[in-house]
GROMACS .gro file of C-alpha atoms in nm:
model
  393
    1MET     CA    1   0.000   0.000   0.000
    2ASN     CA    2   0.155   0.333  -0.103
    3SER     CA    3   0.139   0.645   0.114
    4SER     CA    4  -0.126   0.819  -0.095
    5THR     CA    5  -0.354   0.516  -0.071
    6LEU     CA    6  -0.304   0.506   0.306
    7ILE     CA    7  -0.395   0.874   0.332
    8LEU     CA    8  -0.713   0.813   0.133
    9LEU     CA    9  -0.801   0.519   0.355
   10LEU     CA   10  -0.752   0.724   0.668
   11ALA     CA   11  -0.952   1.011   0.521
   12ALA     CA   12  -1.239   0.782   0.436
   13PHE     CA   13  -1.239   0.635   0.785
   14THR     CA   14  -1.239   0.980   0.942
   15LEU     CA   15  -1.521   1.104   0.725
   16THR     CA   16  -1.757   0.811   0.720
   17ALA     CA   17  -1.694   0.550   0.984
   18CYS     CA   18  -1.971   0.504   1.238
   19GLY     CA   19  -1.967   0.312   1.560
   20GLY     CA   20  -2.133   0.301   1.896
   21GLY     CA   21  -2.483   0.441   1.905
   22GLU     CA   22  -2.722   0.249   2.119
   23SER     CA   23  -2.838  -0.095   2.215
   24SER     CA   24  -3.189  -0.231   2.227
   25SER     CA   25  -3.382  -0.530   2.346
   26SER     CA   26  -3.516  -0.629   2.007
   27VAL     CA   27  -3.401  -0.676   1.650
   28SER     CA   28  -3.574  -0.467   1.385
   29SER     CA   29  -3.797  -0.660   1.149
   30ALA     CA   30  -3.615  -0.674   0.816
   31PRO     CA   31  -3.821  -0.551   0.520
   32SER     CA   32  -3.771  -0.709   0.180
   33ALA     CA   33  -3.805  -0.539  -0.156
   34ASP     CA   34  -3.866  -0.835  -0.385
   35ASN     CA   35  -3.996  -0.630  -0.678
   36GLY     CA   36  -3.651  -0.528  -0.804
   37GLN     CA   37  -3.430  -0.679  -1.070
   38PHE     CA   38  -3.083  -0.831  -1.070
   39LYS     CA   39  -2.875  -0.676  -1.347
   40SER     CA   40  -2.533  -0.700  -1.509
   41SER     CA   41  -2.332  -0.381  -1.525
   42HIS     CA   42  -2.183  -0.499  -1.853
   43GLU     CA   43  -2.530  -0.463  -2.004
   44THR     CA   44  -2.644  -0.142  -1.830
   45GLY     CA   45  -2.319   0.055  -1.798
   46ILE     CA   46  -2.390   0.113  -1.428
   47TYR     CA   47  -2.100  -0.001  -1.211
   48TYR     CA   48  -2.053   0.042  -0.838
   49SER     CA   49  -1.753   0.268  -0.896
   50ALA     CA   50  -1.517   0.349  -1.179
   51ILE     CA   51  -1.175   0.200  -1.243
   52ILE     CA   52  -0.944   0.488  -1.333
   53ASN     CA   53  -0.592   0.410  -1.454
   54GLY     CA   54  -0.614   0.072  -1.284
   55ASN     CA   55  -0.713   0.220  -0.948
   56THR     CA   56  -1.025   0.063  -0.797
   57PHE     CA   57  -1.040   0.250  -0.466
   58ASP     CA   58  -1.252   0.564  -0.431
   59TYR     CA   59  -1.270   0.702  -0.077
   60ASN     CA   60  -1.609   0.862  -0.152
   61PHE     CA   61  -1.762   0.514  -0.118
   62GLY     CA   62  -1.625   0.440   0.231
   63LEU     CA   63  -1.394   0.174   0.375
   64ASN     CA   64  -1.639  -0.115   0.383
   65SER     CA   65  -1.700  -0.089   0.009
   66MET     CA   66  -1.356  -0.203  -0.098
   67LEU     CA   67  -1.473  -0.542  -0.230
   68CYS     CA   68  -1.767  -0.380  -0.408
   69GLN     CA   69  -1.519  -0.151  -0.580
   70SER     CA   70  -1.266  -0.417  -0.676
   71THR     CA   71  -1.454  -0.747  -0.707
   72TYR     CA   72  -1.833  -0.712  -0.684
   73ARG     CA   73  -1.873  -0.394  -0.890
   74ASP     CA   74  -2.058  -0.535  -1.191
   75TYR     CA   75  -2.362  -0.719  -1.052
   76TYR     CA   76  -2.642  -0.548  -0.864
   77TYR     CA   77  -3.004  -0.550  -0.756
   78GLU     CA   78  -3.203  -0.241  -0.856
   79THR     CA   79  -3.519  -0.098  -0.704
   80ASP     CA   80  -3.685   0.243  -0.728
   81ASN     CA   81  -3.438   0.410  -0.490
   82ALA     CA   82  -3.142   0.175  -0.457
   83LEU     CA   83  -2.860  -0.002  -0.637
   84ILE     CA   84  -2.745  -0.296  -0.422
   85PHE     CA   85  -2.399  -0.442  -0.487
   86GLY     CA   86  -2.233  -0.730  -0.307
   87ASN     CA   87  -2.098  -1.082  -0.328
   88PRO     CA   88  -2.315  -1.265  -0.585
   89ASP     CA   89  -2.276  -1.582  -0.377
   90LEU     CA   90  -2.480  -1.424  -0.096
   91PRO     CA   91  -2.847  -1.527  -0.075
   92GLN     CA   92  -3.071  -1.319  -0.301
   93GLU     CA   93  -3.267  -1.226   0.009
   94ASP     CA   94  -2.967  -1.028   0.138
   95PHE     CA   95  -2.995  -0.798  -0.165
   96GLN     CA   96  -3.372  -0.772  -0.128
   97VAL     CA   97  -3.350  -0.693   0.243
   98ALA     CA   98  -3.084  -0.425   0.183
   99ALA     CA   99  -3.307  -0.271  -0.082
  100GLY     CA  100  -3.603  -0.298   0.153
  101TRP     CA  101  -3.420  -0.097   0.417
  102VAL     CA  102  -3.349   0.183   0.170
  103GLU     CA  103  -3.701   0.181   0.028
  104SER     CA  104  -3.855   0.194   0.377
  105GLU     CA  105  -3.616   0.440   0.544
  106LEU     CA  106  -3.494   0.686   0.278
  107ASN     CA  107  -3.807   0.895   0.312
  108THR     CA  108  -3.769   0.882   0.692
  109ALA     CA  109  -3.418   1.025   0.665
  110LEU     CA  110  -3.521   1.291   0.413
  111THR     CA  111  -3.816   1.395   0.629
  112ALA     CA  112  -3.588   1.416   0.934
  113MET     CA  113  -3.361   1.651   0.737
  114ASN     CA  114  -3.663   1.842   0.600
  115MET     CA  115  -3.560   1.772   0.241
  116THR     CA  116  -3.727   1.631  -0.067
  117LYS     CA  117  -3.565   1.362  -0.276
  118ALA     CA  118  -3.523   1.612  -0.559
  119GLU     CA  119  -3.343   1.858  -0.328
  120PHE     CA  120  -3.112   1.583  -0.206
  121TYR     CA  121  -3.007   1.467  -0.552
  122ALA     CA  122  -2.967   1.825  -0.671
  123ALA     CA  123  -2.727   1.886  -0.380
  124ARG     CA  124  -2.537   1.561  -0.437
  125THR     CA  125  -2.532   1.617  -0.817
  126ASN     CA  126  -2.504   1.344  -1.080
  127VAL     CA  127  -2.126   1.366  -1.105
  128SER     CA  128  -1.872   1.156  -0.919
  129MET     CA  129  -1.673   1.363  -0.669
  130THR     CA  130  -1.360   1.185  -0.789
  131ALA     CA  131  -1.425   1.317  -1.140
  132ARG     CA  132  -1.476   1.667  -1.001
  133ASP     CA  133  -1.146   1.635  -0.819
  134ARG     CA  134  -0.973   1.522  -1.139
  135LEU     CA  135  -1.118   1.826  -1.316
  136LYS     CA  136  -0.980   2.049  -1.040
  137GLN     CA  137  -0.636   1.896  -1.096
  138GLY     CA  138  -0.663   1.976  -1.467
  139LEU     CA  139  -0.765   2.333  -1.390
  140SER     CA  140  -0.449   2.369  -1.180
  141THR     CA  141  -0.246   2.366  -1.504
  142LEU     CA  142  -0.402   2.701  -1.602
  143ASN     CA  143  -0.256   3.028  -1.475
  144SER     CA  144  -0.327   3.303  -1.728
  145PRO     CA  145  -0.634   3.436  -1.912
  146GLY     CA  146  -0.716   3.257  -2.236
  147GLN     CA  147  -0.564   2.924  -2.138
  148SER     CA  148  -0.811   2.636  -2.158
  149TYR     CA  149  -0.851   2.288  -2.021
  150GLY     CA  150  -1.122   2.114  -2.221
  151ASN     CA  151  -1.443   2.315  -2.189
  152PHE     CA  152  -1.299   2.545  -1.921
  153THR     CA  153  -1.106   2.870  -1.969
  154PHE     CA  154  -0.902   3.062  -1.714
  155PRO     CA  155  -1.102   3.380  -1.637
  156ASP     CA  156  -0.994   3.726  -1.748
  157HIS     CA  157  -1.014   3.874  -1.397
  158LEU     CA  158  -0.741   3.640  -1.272
  159SER     CA  159  -0.377   3.620  -1.374
  160VAL     CA  160  -0.048   3.468  -1.272
  161PHE     CA  161  -0.014   3.764  -1.034
  162SER     CA  162  -0.348   3.701  -0.860
  163GLU     CA  163  -0.357   3.591  -0.498
  164TRP     CA  164  -0.322   3.213  -0.485
  165GLU     CA  165  -0.635   3.201  -0.264
  166ASP     CA  166  -0.840   3.361  -0.544
  167VAL     CA  167  -0.708   3.121  -0.806
  168GLY     CA  168  -0.769   2.826  -0.575
  169ALA     CA  169  -1.121   2.948  -0.509
  170TRP     CA  170  -1.190   2.961  -0.883
  171ARG     CA  171  -1.064   2.604  -0.930
  172VAL     CA  172  -1.274   2.464  -0.647
  173SER     CA  173  -1.593   2.648  -0.738
  174THR     CA  174  -1.557   2.566  -1.108
  175ALA     CA  175  -1.499   2.198  -1.037
  176GLN     CA  176  -1.793   2.188  -0.795
  177ASP     CA  177  -2.042   2.367  -1.021
  178ALA     CA  178  -1.949   2.211  -1.356
  179SER     CA  179  -2.212   2.004  -1.537
  180LEU     CA  180  -2.187   1.635  -1.621
  181ALA     CA  181  -2.166   1.716  -1.993
  182ASP     CA  182  -1.878   1.964  -1.956
  183ILE     CA  183  -1.683   1.741  -1.717
  184ALA     CA  184  -1.730   1.437  -1.939
  185ALA     CA  185  -1.622   1.621  -2.253
  186THR     CA  186  -1.316   1.760  -2.076
  187LEU     CA  187  -1.195   1.446  -1.901
  188ILE     CA  188  -1.264   1.211  -2.191
  189GLY     CA  189  -1.078   1.454  -2.415
  190ASP     CA  190  -0.775   1.444  -2.184
  191SER     CA  191  -0.578   1.129  -2.266
  192HIS     CA  192  -0.402   1.149  -1.929
  193SER     CA  193  -0.717   1.170  -1.713
  194GLY     CA  194  -0.795   0.798  -1.716
  195TYR     CA  195  -1.158   0.864  -1.810
  196THR     CA  196  -1.288   0.716  -2.135
  197SER     CA  197  -1.667   0.725  -2.098
  198GLU     CA  198  -1.944   0.920  -1.928
  199ASP     CA  199  -2.040   0.602  -1.737
  200GLN     CA  200  -1.724   0.648  -1.526
  201ILE     CA  201  -1.831   0.998  -1.428
  202ARG     CA  202  -2.209   0.981  -1.382
  203LEU     CA  203  -2.382   0.909  -1.052
  204GLU     CA  204  -2.731   0.765  -1.079
  205ASN     CA  205  -3.001   0.936  -0.873
  206LYS     CA  206  -3.020   0.639  -0.640
  207ILE     CA  207  -2.861   0.523  -0.317
  208TYR     CA  208  -2.556   0.306  -0.384
  209VAL     CA  209  -2.541   0.023  -0.130
  210CYS     CA  210  -2.251  -0.214  -0.075
  211ILE     CA  211  -2.328  -0.528   0.124
  212HIS     CA  212  -2.021  -0.630   0.322
  213GLU     CA  213  -1.978  -0.940   0.536
  214PRO     CA  214  -1.867  -0.842   0.887
  215ASP     CA  215  -1.807  -1.088   1.169
  216HIS     CA  216  -1.891  -0.827   1.435
  217LEU     CA  217  -2.125  -0.530   1.471
  218ALA     CA  218  -1.862  -0.256   1.492
  219GLY     CA  219  -1.877  -0.063   1.167
  220TRP     CA  220  -2.183  -0.259   1.044
  221GLY     CA  221  -2.323   0.060   0.893
  222GLU     CA  222  -2.133   0.333   0.710
  223GLY     CA  223  -2.272   0.641   0.538
  224HIS     CA  224  -2.088   0.832   0.266
  225LEU     CA  225  -2.145   1.062  -0.030
  226THR     CA  226  -2.286   0.802  -0.266
  227GLY     CA  227  -2.488   0.591  -0.024
  228ILE     CA  228  -2.439   0.340   0.255
  229ASN     CA  229  -2.247   0.021   0.331
  230ILE     CA  230  -2.427  -0.234   0.549
  231GLY     CA  231  -2.368  -0.587   0.670
  232ALA     CA  232  -2.533  -0.883   0.501
  233ASN     CA  233  -2.863  -0.972   0.667
  234SER     CA  234  -2.774  -1.343   0.660
  235ASN     CA  235  -2.445  -1.270   0.832
  236ILE     CA  236  -2.523  -1.046   1.128
  237GLN     CA  237  -2.790  -0.790   1.212
  238PRO     CA  238  -2.772  -0.524   1.483
  239PHE     CA  239  -3.046  -0.415   1.718
  240ASP     CA  240  -3.264  -0.129   1.594
  241THR     CA  241  -3.144  -0.172   1.237
  242ALA     CA  242  -3.404   0.076   1.112
  243LYS     CA  243  -3.253   0.357   1.322
  244ILE     CA  244  -2.903   0.267   1.205
  245ILE     CA  245  -3.014   0.276   0.841
  246VAL     CA  246  -3.172   0.620   0.895
  247HIS     CA  247  -2.857   0.734   1.077
  248GLU     CA  248  -2.635   0.629   0.786
  249LEU     CA  249  -2.869   0.777   0.524
  250ILE     CA  250  -2.853   1.106   0.716
  251HIS     CA  251  -2.475   1.091   0.675
  252THR     CA  252  -2.529   1.053   0.300
  253ILE     CA  253  -2.754   1.360   0.301
  254GLN     CA  254  -2.495   1.551   0.507
  255HIS     CA  255  -2.230   1.477   0.246
  256ALA     CA  256  -2.462   1.607  -0.026
  257LEU     CA  257  -2.501   1.933   0.169
  258VAL     CA  258  -2.140   1.984   0.276
  259ALA     CA  259  -1.886   1.785   0.073
  260ASN     CA  260  -1.694   1.919  -0.223
  261THR     CA  261  -1.349   1.857  -0.367
  262GLU     CA  262  -1.197   1.997  -0.047
  263GLY     CA  263  -1.358   1.720   0.159
  264PHE     CA  264  -1.632   1.680   0.420
  265ARG     CA  265  -1.569   1.979   0.643
  266VAL     CA  266  -1.775   1.956   0.959
  267PRO     CA  267  -1.644   1.820   1.290
  268ARG     CA  268  -1.721   1.468   1.402
  269TRP     CA  269  -1.935   1.573   1.698
  270PHE     CA  270  -2.159   1.771   1.461
  271SER     CA  271  -2.199   1.508   1.189
  272GLU     CA  272  -2.254   1.222   1.432
  273GLY     CA  273  -2.464   1.435   1.664
  274GLN     CA  274  -2.700   1.538   1.387
  275ALA     CA  275  -2.733   1.177   1.270
  276VAL     CA  276  -2.796   1.054   1.626
  277TYR     CA  277  -3.051   1.323   1.706
  278LEU     CA  278  -3.245   1.310   1.379
  279SER     CA  279  -3.253   0.930   1.365
  280LYS     CA  280  -3.404   0.933   1.715
  281MET     CA  281  -3.121   0.740   1.874
  282ARG     CA  282  -3.058   0.788   2.242
  283VAL     CA  283  -2.941   1.140   2.335
  284ALA     CA  284  -2.777   1.219   2.670
  285ASP     CA  285  -2.989   1.401   2.923
  286LYS     CA  286  -2.912   1.772   2.952
  287SER     CA  287  -2.849   1.735   3.323
  288LYS     CA  288  -2.565   1.488   3.252
  289HIS     CA  289  -2.367   1.709   3.015
  290ALA     CA  290  -2.064   1.701   3.248
  291GLU     CA  291  -2.007   1.333   3.160
  292PHE     CA  292  -1.838   1.418   2.829
  293ASP     CA  293  -1.689   1.702   2.623
  294PRO     CA  294  -1.835   1.639   2.276
  295THR     CA  295  -1.719   1.961   2.113
  296GLU     CA  296  -1.357   1.853   2.169
  297VAL     CA  297  -1.411   1.568   1.921
  298VAL     CA  298  -1.327   1.731   1.591
  299SER     CA  299  -1.199   1.420   1.413
  300PHE     CA  300  -1.217   1.045   1.464
  301SER     CA  301  -0.879   1.043   1.636
  302ASP     CA  302  -1.016   1.271   1.910
  303GLU     CA  303  -1.271   1.011   2.021
  304MET     CA  304  -1.173   0.839   2.345
  305GLY     CA  305  -1.346   0.614   2.595
  306ASP     CA  306  -1.698   0.474   2.574
  307THR     CA  307  -1.817   0.519   2.216
  308GLY     CA  308  -2.182   0.467   2.308
  309LEU     CA  309  -2.161   0.744   2.568
  310ALA     CA  310  -1.981   0.968   2.320
  311TYR     CA  311  -2.256   0.930   2.062
  312GLN     CA  312  -2.524   1.020   2.316
  313HIS     CA  313  -2.336   1.340   2.396
  314TYR     CA  314  -2.275   1.423   2.030
  315GLY     CA  315  -2.652   1.409   2.000
  316LEU     CA  316  -2.693   1.643   2.297
  317ALA     CA  317  -2.441   1.896   2.162
  318TYR     CA  318  -2.620   1.897   1.827
  319GLN     CA  319  -2.963   1.914   1.992
  320TYR     CA  320  -2.864   2.242   2.156
  321VAL     CA  321  -2.760   2.391   1.820
  322GLN     CA  322  -3.077   2.283   1.641
  323GLU     CA  323  -3.313   2.393   1.917
  324ALA     CA  324  -3.143   2.732   1.932
  325ASN     CA  325  -3.137   2.787   1.554
  326GLY     CA  326  -3.390   2.560   1.386
  327LEU     CA  327  -3.309   2.286   1.136
  328ASP     CA  328  -3.346   2.504   0.827
  329ASN     CA  329  -3.090   2.753   0.960
  330VAL     CA  330  -2.854   2.469   1.048
  331LYS     CA  331  -2.885   2.332   0.694
  332ALA     CA  332  -2.824   2.679   0.551
  333MET     CA  333  -2.505   2.692   0.754
  334MET     CA  334  -2.400   2.352   0.617
  335LEU     CA  335  -2.460   2.463   0.259
  336ARG     CA  336  -2.258   2.775   0.331
  337VAL     CA  337  -1.963   2.555   0.431
  338LYS     CA  338  -1.986   2.396   0.087
  339ASN     CA  339  -2.073   2.691  -0.134
  340ASP     CA  340  -2.019   3.032   0.024
  341SER     CA  341  -1.645   3.051   0.080
  342TYR     CA  342  -1.417   2.855  -0.147
  343LYS     CA  343  -1.113   3.060  -0.051
  344MET     CA  344  -0.816   2.871   0.080
  345HIS     CA  345  -0.658   2.996   0.400
  346ALA     CA  346  -0.292   3.065   0.463
  347SER     CA  347  -0.110   2.756   0.585
  348SER     CA  348   0.044   2.958   0.870
  349GLN     CA  349  -0.300   2.982   1.027
  350HIS     CA  350  -0.396   2.687   1.242
  351TYR     CA  351  -0.750   2.583   1.317
  352ARG     CA  352  -0.881   2.273   1.488
  353GLU     CA  353  -1.191   2.279   1.271
  354ASN     CA  354  -1.202   2.349   0.900
  355PRO     CA  355  -1.180   2.726   0.839
  356ASN     CA  356  -1.487   2.731   0.615
  357TYR     CA  357  -1.689   2.556   0.885
  358ILE     CA  358  -1.571   2.813   1.139
  359LEU     CA  359  -1.663   3.103   0.909
  360ALA     CA  360  -2.009   2.961   0.837
  361PHE     CA  361  -2.086   2.864   1.198
  362ASP     CA  362  -1.959   3.193   1.343
  363ALA     CA  363  -2.157   3.398   1.093
  364THR     CA  364  -2.492   3.225   1.141
  365MET     CA  365  -2.533   3.030   1.464
  366LEU     CA  366  -2.696   3.161   1.783
  367ASP     CA  367  -2.715   3.036   2.141
  368MET     CA  368  -3.037   2.968   2.332
  369ASN     CA  369  -3.059   3.336   2.424
  370GLN     CA  370  -3.037   3.432   2.056
  371GLN     CA  371  -2.691   3.578   2.099
  372ALA     CA  372  -2.412   3.513   1.849
  373LEU     CA  373  -2.244   3.176   1.902
  374THR     CA  374  -1.899   3.096   1.766
  375VAL     CA  375  -1.720   2.765   1.732
  376GLU     CA  376  -1.463   2.871   1.991
  377GLN     CA  377  -1.728   2.993   2.235
  378TYR     CA  378  -1.926   2.672   2.208
  379ARG     CA  379  -1.619   2.456   2.264
  380SER     CA  380  -1.466   2.665   2.545
  381ASN     CA  381  -1.793   2.730   2.730
  382TYR     CA  382  -1.988   2.418   2.635
  383HIS     CA  383  -2.076   2.314   2.988
  384SER     CA  384  -2.183   2.667   3.080
  385TYR     CA  385  -2.420   2.676   2.781
  386LEU     CA  386  -2.554   2.332   2.868
  387SER     CA  387  -2.602   2.421   3.235
  388ASP     CA  388  -2.820   2.714   3.130
  389TYR     CA  389  -2.999   2.487   2.883
  390ALA     CA  390  -3.066   2.225   3.149
  391ALA     CA  391  -3.205   2.492   3.383
  392LYS     CA  392  -3.464   2.607   3.131
  393PRO     CA  393  -3.815   2.468   3.187
   0.00000   0.00000   0.00000
């Protein structure tokens, strides 16, 4: 494994891996969508992920999708809302149950996020993020007006003398906003890009599901930009599977709202807290906020101790933010992280959280008293805010 692959693996784990949550006394009844069809990708042109220059790993599909990317990428079960990939030797019922979970819970997750299906797919777009990133790399070869890369031309208002932040902002925003047609024409026309067809670039407006075969429950579910990875029903099934499916689908919606070629730029406590709270998993009681410091958990590596307890407190920290601001304002802040400020920030500046997240949060979020709330204030004075919150009737 080379160093770049390892970095991608670690990035994927940081962005998408889920664990902990809650336990229950009963196993969810598994739905089954038996009205779908098994299909060959060689006939439809729809593969789990693209092979580009011999590389089969795309971190936008999560860690537990590696076999779906390399080995099980060309055989799937399709229903109205899902494309289910996995080991063809698994029982057909495993594919039908996985599809059943998506068909039964996608609307639950969208409703929890106050979004329509059309809004979700418009935010996610029908272009692979890996293709957008490859376009951004191509745009980096341009540095003066009139130069072109495929269908894209370096703008007149920028030059080789422009601030590097402005040029970087143009590259990121152009790559993020470009259409499928323009990206396809550009990458296919570049003999060095590794792309030879639009099929490698296009994302279907469906949830991509990879069935993996775990021997334990840790990491059974994983949400990412393109969909979810879940364990085979015949292999092992967690308690409250329905809530876990909703939780992971909320992660997929989060990625649609926040992710661009610069990554998924909200802290772990926020992404997991929102998914816990909106999927109706157990949230810590306000009076017990002193048990844990959730706002200190910015990345996966910050998470220590009891994971189940941590998730309950992520939910509490997020609950405060949503109750103070309302879900629509929280979503507007998330979209602002993605769209409002593409400017890079000087490397000499150090932030624990992503700078764009800090800018968006600081500019829009309020505390329970409707006073301005910043990322630093919420982290430094978290327990003071929660004490006041717990004291409210």
